[in-house]
Rosetta silent file (secondary structure, phi, psi, omega in degrees, C-alpha in Angstrom):
SEQUENCE: MATAKKTAAKKAPAKKSPARTAAPKDAIALLRADHKVVSDLFEQFEKTRSDARKAAIVAQICKELTVHTQIEEEIFYPAVKAALKDHELVPEANVEHASVKDLIAQVEGKTPDGEMYDARVKVMGEFVKHHVKEEQNEMFPKAKKTRLDMVALGEQMTARKQELMAARG
SCORE:     score description
SCORE:     0.000 S_00000001
   1 L     0.000  -39.261  178.558    0.000    0.000    0.000 S_00000001
   2 H   -61.639  -36.374  178.257    2.852    2.410    0.752 S_00000001
   3 H   -65.501  -40.975  179.423    4.202    1.764   -2.748 S_00000001
   4 H   -62.878  -40.298  179.149    0.831    2.610   -4.277 S_00000001
   5 H   -66.408  -41.346  178.654    0.737    5.900   -2.362 S_00000001
   6 H   -62.658  -42.780 -179.875    4.263    6.782   -3.460 S_00000001
   7 H   -63.915  -45.069  179.130    3.379    6.004   -7.068 S_00000001
   8 H   -63.049  -40.646 -179.751    0.186    8.062   -6.876 S_00000001
   9 H   -65.300  -37.755  179.110    2.052   10.924   -5.253 S_00000001
  10 H   -68.689  -36.158 -176.929    4.671   10.861   -7.980 S_00000001
  11 H   -76.383  -34.631 -175.326    2.052   10.857  -10.744 S_00000001
  12 H   -57.454  -50.900  179.740   -0.170   13.655   -9.382 S_00000001
  13 H   -63.098  -33.685 -179.540    2.341   16.499   -9.814 S_00000001
  14 H   -62.533  -36.401  179.169    3.254   15.252  -13.278 S_00000001
  15 H   -69.967  -37.433 -176.019   -0.371   15.617  -14.383 S_00000001
  16 H   -78.802  -34.136 -175.727   -0.685   19.134  -12.982 S_00000001
  17 H   -54.913  -53.665 -176.622    2.651   20.488  -14.210 S_00000001
  18 H   -58.961  -38.671 -178.433    1.978   20.573  -17.960 S_00000001
  19 H   -65.463  -33.771 -177.621   -1.375   22.333  -17.498 S_00000001
  20 H   -83.426  -33.240 -172.897    0.205   25.049  -15.362 S_00000001
  21 H  -100.333  -27.608 -176.836    3.401   25.616  -17.297 S_00000001
  22 L   -85.727  106.098  177.858    2.495   24.926  -20.928 S_00000001
  23 L   -81.043  148.136  175.251    0.926   28.057  -22.363 S_00000001
  24 L   -54.822  147.944 -172.249   -1.132   27.710  -25.533 S_00000001
  25 L   -78.791  -28.508 -179.095    1.081   28.176  -28.556 S_00000001
  26 L  -129.466  169.915 -174.588   -0.924   30.738  -30.479 S_00000001
  27 H   -58.448  -44.363 -177.271   -3.219   33.666  -29.811 S_00000001
  28 H   -68.574  -38.580  176.830   -6.416   31.856  -30.699 S_00000001
  29 H   -62.831  -40.255  177.903   -5.525   28.827  -28.576 S_00000001
  30 H   -61.549  -47.849 -178.596   -4.847   31.169  -25.646 S_00000001
  31 H   -65.974  -39.861  177.309   -8.194   32.924  -26.056 S_00000001
  32 H   -62.799  -40.010  178.312  -10.075   29.631  -26.457 S_00000001
  33 H   -63.428  -41.154  176.240   -8.451   28.332  -23.264 S_00000001
  34 H   -61.645  -43.056  179.857   -9.565   31.499  -21.455 S_00000001
  35 H   -58.840  -40.917 -179.327  -13.092   31.034  -22.792 S_00000001
  36 H   -65.754  -44.301  179.759  -13.170   27.492  -21.391 S_00000001
  37 H   -58.372  -48.680 -176.941  -11.953   28.606  -17.953 S_00000001
  38 H   -67.790  -40.545  177.458  -14.610   31.316  -17.705 S_00000001
  39 H   -58.870  -44.293  178.441  -17.370   29.046  -19.021 S_00000001
  40 H   -62.794  -39.057  179.117  -16.497   26.480  -16.355 S_00000001
  41 H   -65.303  -41.329  177.550  -16.564   29.185  -13.665 S_00000001
  42 H   -63.729  -37.988  176.672  -20.043   30.327  -14.722 S_00000001
  43 H   -63.285  -42.734  177.752  -21.217   26.698  -14.552 S_00000001
  44 H   -61.088  -41.472  179.606  -19.788   26.388  -11.038 S_00000001
  45 H   -60.015  -44.589 -178.473  -21.582   29.582  -10.022 S_00000001
  46 H   -60.678  -31.832 -175.142  -24.916   28.235  -11.272 S_00000001
  47 H   -85.825  -21.251 -173.821  -24.514   25.070   -9.193 S_00000001
  48 L   -88.647  149.961  176.706  -23.488   26.590   -5.875 S_00000001
  49 L  -115.048  -13.074 -178.319  -25.820   27.821   -3.150 S_00000001
  50 L   -76.550  124.693  178.125  -23.142   29.012   -0.729 S_00000001
  51 H   -62.250  -37.893  179.470  -22.740   32.801   -0.660 S_00000001
  52 H   -64.238  -42.619  179.274  -19.081   32.441    0.309 S_00000001
  53 H   -67.938  -40.516  177.109  -18.457   30.106   -2.628 S_00000001
  54 H   -57.883  -46.649 -179.141  -20.401   32.417   -4.977 S_00000001
  55 H   -59.975  -42.343 -179.888  -18.244   35.356   -3.905 S_00000001
  56 H   -66.008  -42.358  179.610  -15.047   33.379   -4.524 S_00000001
  57 H   -65.372  -44.684 -179.417  -16.221   32.206   -7.955 S_00000001
  58 H   -63.938  -38.248  176.994  -17.327   35.701   -8.957 S_00000001
  59 H   -59.819  -42.173  179.169  -13.976   37.128   -7.843 S_00000001
  60 H   -69.072  -41.712  177.247  -12.242   34.625  -10.126 S_00000001
  61 H   -57.978  -48.158 -178.302  -14.662   35.315  -13.008 S_00000001
  62 H   -61.373  -43.047  178.496  -14.029   39.053  -12.685 S_00000001
  63 H   -62.509  -50.112 -178.644  -10.260   38.577  -12.603 S_00000001
  64 H   -60.387  -47.007 -177.650  -10.264   36.239  -15.611 S_00000001
  65 H   -68.258  -38.915 -179.648  -12.595   38.427  -17.671 S_00000001
  66 H   -63.283  -45.712  179.743  -10.812   41.670  -16.814 S_00000001
  67 H   -68.521  -44.018 -179.582   -7.434   40.293  -17.852 S_00000001
  68 H   -59.453  -48.948 -178.708   -8.861   38.515  -20.912 S_00000001
  69 H   -64.652  -35.362 -179.249  -10.639   41.608  -22.225 S_00000001
  70 H   -66.155  -43.567 -179.888   -7.557   43.719  -21.624 S_00000001
  71 H   -70.089  -31.924  175.683   -5.220   41.478  -23.641 S_00000001
  72 H   -65.438  -48.420 -175.947   -7.796   41.287  -26.420 S_00000001
  73 H   -68.393  -35.685 -178.239   -8.248   45.057  -26.508 S_00000001
  74 H   -80.714  -35.839 -168.770   -4.541   45.889  -26.219 S_00000001
  75 H  -120.804  -57.500 -171.748   -3.053   43.227  -28.484 S_00000001
  76 H   -69.004  -52.278 -175.953   -5.405   40.869  -30.340 S_00000001
  77 H   -61.447  -45.325  178.516   -8.136   43.206  -31.566 S_00000001
  78 H   -59.992  -39.293  179.812   -5.822   45.899  -32.985 S_00000001
  79 H   -66.295  -44.521 -179.605   -3.855   43.236  -34.877 S_00000001
  80 H   -66.902  -43.737 -179.702   -7.005   41.556  -36.214 S_00000001
  81 H   -58.545  -44.776  179.724   -8.654   44.862  -37.084 S_00000001
  82 H   -66.681  -44.664 -177.446   -5.595   45.936  -39.098 S_00000001
  83 H   -65.902  -37.777 -178.481   -5.162   42.548  -40.796 S_00000001
  84 H   -91.357   -9.283 -170.882   -8.832   42.273  -41.764 S_00000001
  85 L    51.370   47.698 -172.244   -9.338   45.999  -42.359 S_00000001
  86 L   -84.989  136.279  175.666  -12.341   45.337  -40.142 S_00000001
  87 L  -127.251   15.053 -178.201  -14.974   47.925  -39.315 S_00000001
  88 L  -132.457  -58.016 -174.615  -17.564   45.603  -37.802 S_00000001
  89 H   -60.144  -50.456 -176.565  -16.319   42.574  -35.831 S_00000001
  90 H   -69.193  -45.577  176.519  -13.813   44.358  -33.609 S_00000001
  91 H   -59.519  -39.884  177.882  -15.975   47.403  -32.835 S_00000001
  92 H   -63.354  -42.415  178.798  -18.882   45.097  -31.956 S_00000001
  93 H   -61.833  -39.218  178.429  -16.606   43.016  -29.728 S_00000001
  94 H   -65.376  -37.422  176.741  -15.456   46.178  -27.948 S_00000001
  95 H   -65.826  -41.070  177.282  -19.076   47.194  -27.295 S_00000001
  96 H   -62.602  -40.512  176.664  -19.758   43.718  -25.890 S_00000001
  97 H   -59.257  -42.169 -179.399  -16.706   44.094  -23.653 S_00000001
  98 H   -60.419  -40.143  178.768  -18.083   47.395  -22.341 S_00000001
  99 H   -64.660  -42.358  179.530  -21.347   45.692  -21.338 S_00000001
 100 H   -66.834  -39.866  178.484  -19.489   42.933  -19.517 S_00000001
 101 H   -62.005  -37.693  176.746  -17.238   45.491  -17.783 S_00000001
 102 H   -61.260  -43.259  179.175  -20.352   47.303  -16.532 S_00000001
 103 H   -68.566  -37.327  176.407  -21.639   44.056  -15.014 S_00000001
 104 H   -58.544  -45.160 -179.453  -18.230   43.295  -13.514 S_00000001
 105 H   -61.066  -28.594 -178.948  -18.329   46.696  -11.810 S_00000001
 106 H   -80.126  -18.661 -177.533  -21.734   45.819  -10.340 S_00000001
 107 H  -119.800  -23.659 -175.452  -20.581   42.545   -8.735 S_00000001
 108 L   -64.658  127.387  178.472  -16.814   42.722   -8.213 S_00000001
 109 L    77.867    1.810 -179.318  -15.938   43.034   -4.544 S_00000001
 110 L   -95.749  152.190  176.104  -19.596   42.890   -3.538 S_00000001
 111 L   -85.231  132.646  176.938  -21.117   40.385   -1.145 S_00000001
 112 L   -54.238  126.597 -175.414  -23.766   38.156   -2.723 S_00000001
 113 L  -129.336   28.912  174.993  -27.029   39.666   -1.574 S_00000001
 114 L   114.485 -151.992 -168.258  -29.719   37.671   -3.275 S_00000001
 115 H   -65.752  -33.757 -179.913  -31.506   37.572   -6.539 S_00000001
 116 H   -69.079  -38.858  175.969  -30.133   40.801   -8.098 S_00000001
 117 H   -61.417  -51.175  179.640  -26.539   39.701   -7.546 S_00000001
 118 H   -59.571  -40.727  179.866  -27.301   36.291   -9.022 S_00000001
 119 H   -63.428  -41.279  179.119  -29.165   37.915  -11.933 S_00000001
 120 H   -62.558  -43.188  179.613  -26.209   40.159  -12.736 S_00000001
 121 H   -67.032  -41.047  179.066  -23.829   37.205  -12.783 S_00000001
 122 H   -61.743  -46.608  179.284  -26.256   35.156  -14.886 S_00000001
 123 H   -64.479  -39.411  175.905  -26.674   37.961  -17.438 S_00000001
 124 H   -57.801  -44.950  178.562  -22.901   38.456  -17.500 S_00000001
 125 H   -60.486  -40.470  178.926  -22.552   34.760  -18.293 S_00000001
 126 H   -66.571  -42.033  176.897  -25.093   35.045  -21.102 S_00000001
 127 H   -61.179  -45.072 -178.843  -23.301   38.086  -22.574 S_00000001
 128 H   -64.252  -43.087  179.041  -19.971   36.272  -22.373 S_00000001
 129 H   -59.226  -44.441  177.928  -21.416   33.127  -23.970 S_00000001
 130 H   -62.256  -45.985 -178.985  -22.790   35.196  -26.877 S_00000001
 131 H   -61.792  -45.382  179.507  -19.485   37.067  -27.246 S_00000001
 132 H   -61.073  -44.563 -179.936  -17.451   33.838  -27.197 S_00000001
 133 H   -58.610  -44.974  179.463  -19.696   32.271  -29.836 S_00000001
 134 H   -65.370  -43.179  178.729  -19.186   35.241  -32.167 S_00000001
 135 H   -61.312  -49.939 -173.798  -15.433   35.285  -31.630 S_00000001
 136 H   -71.157  -31.281 -178.144  -15.016   31.556  -32.146 S_00000001
 137 H   -93.191  -23.692 -176.859  -17.400   31.268  -35.112 S_00000001
 138 H  -117.069  -59.558 -173.316  -16.672   34.530  -36.910 S_00000001
 139 H   -67.866  -48.814 -176.060  -13.592   36.426  -35.782 S_00000001
 140 H   -61.306  -46.566  178.569  -11.183   33.551  -35.162 S_00000001
 141 H   -60.374  -38.977  178.468  -11.734   31.793  -38.524 S_00000001
 142 H   -67.896  -41.338 -179.996  -11.234   35.102  -40.362 S_00000001
 143 H   -63.336  -37.621  179.894   -8.164   35.942  -38.286 S_00000001
 144 H   -63.012  -28.591 -177.518   -6.640   32.530  -39.043 S_00000001
 145 L   -81.491   -5.751  179.993   -6.855   33.267  -42.782 S_00000001
 146 L   -85.418  179.657  177.509   -4.742   36.416  -42.448 S_00000001
 147 L   -90.901   11.544  178.327   -0.975   36.666  -42.498 S_00000001
 148 L   -60.503  138.853  174.720   -0.889   37.394  -38.776 S_00000001
 149 L   -84.778   95.026 -174.922    1.765   35.434  -36.907 S_00000001
 150 H   -66.229  -29.108  178.218   -0.555   33.852  -34.346 S_00000001
 151 H   -69.471  -47.515  178.732    2.331   32.281  -32.428 S_00000001
 152 H   -63.201  -41.205  177.583    4.144   35.605  -31.989 S_00000001
 153 H   -62.291  -41.923  178.496    0.836   37.272  -31.100 S_00000001
 154 H   -63.090  -39.911  178.769    0.151   34.471  -28.609 S_00000001
 155 H   -64.837  -42.221  178.806    3.558   34.915  -26.990 S_00000001
 156 H   -64.146  -43.250 -179.716    2.961   38.660  -26.616 S_00000001
 157 H   -67.388  -39.235  178.706   -0.510   38.050  -25.180 S_00000001
 158 H   -62.475  -44.753  179.396    0.764   35.363  -22.795 S_00000001
 159 H   -62.015  -43.757 -179.758    3.453   37.689  -21.443 S_00000001
 160 H   -67.441  -39.293  178.841    0.934   40.494  -20.958 S_00000001
 161 H   -61.451  -43.214  178.962   -1.569   38.134  -19.355 S_00000001
 162 H   -61.340  -41.419  177.659    1.047   36.981  -16.851 S_00000001
 163 H   -60.793  -48.349 -176.612    1.841   40.616  -15.961 S_00000001
 164 H   -66.919  -40.456  179.025   -1.833   41.474  -15.473 S_00000001
 165 H   -64.623  -41.496  179.498   -2.610   38.334  -13.444 S_00000001
 166 H   -64.413  -39.777 -179.896    0.354   39.003  -11.180 S_00000001
 167 H   -66.251  -30.005 -179.487   -0.765   42.594  -10.685 S_00000001
 168 H   -87.292   -6.219  175.716   -4.268   41.415   -9.704 S_00000001
 169 L    87.918    0.000    0.000   -2.885   38.926   -7.182 S_00000001
């Protein structure tokens, strides 16, 4: 039995290491990974009844979304807009970001206080789901067809994301 525990203990860190250290290789992979993280957090929020757990999940959602929108707005969107000569997708995405930022401001740092708090988080999740669908079905396929170096863009976005996450604690 001691051997089994040692073996299990040795395997557990090996499984966690690649997920923590291996950053997605390109910009779109990075953004898709962020979308998955946030989607999972919204699902967790829907399932929990504990106010303390809700507050913790919402804090993480707000952190993830704030950093994600910032790297998109600073790095990804300007590159895509220029490459596509876009006057629709990126401006629409920026407007969607503004709506989500408004909802973040209404819940971030607040104590869950009932149905209005829950409603704000639910609507935020719906806005994010809609936004993600448009990015993944429209913007990303068009961006992939450009001459943008998605790996270099991804490296720049990863570095900026790490800076922003560290600054947010």
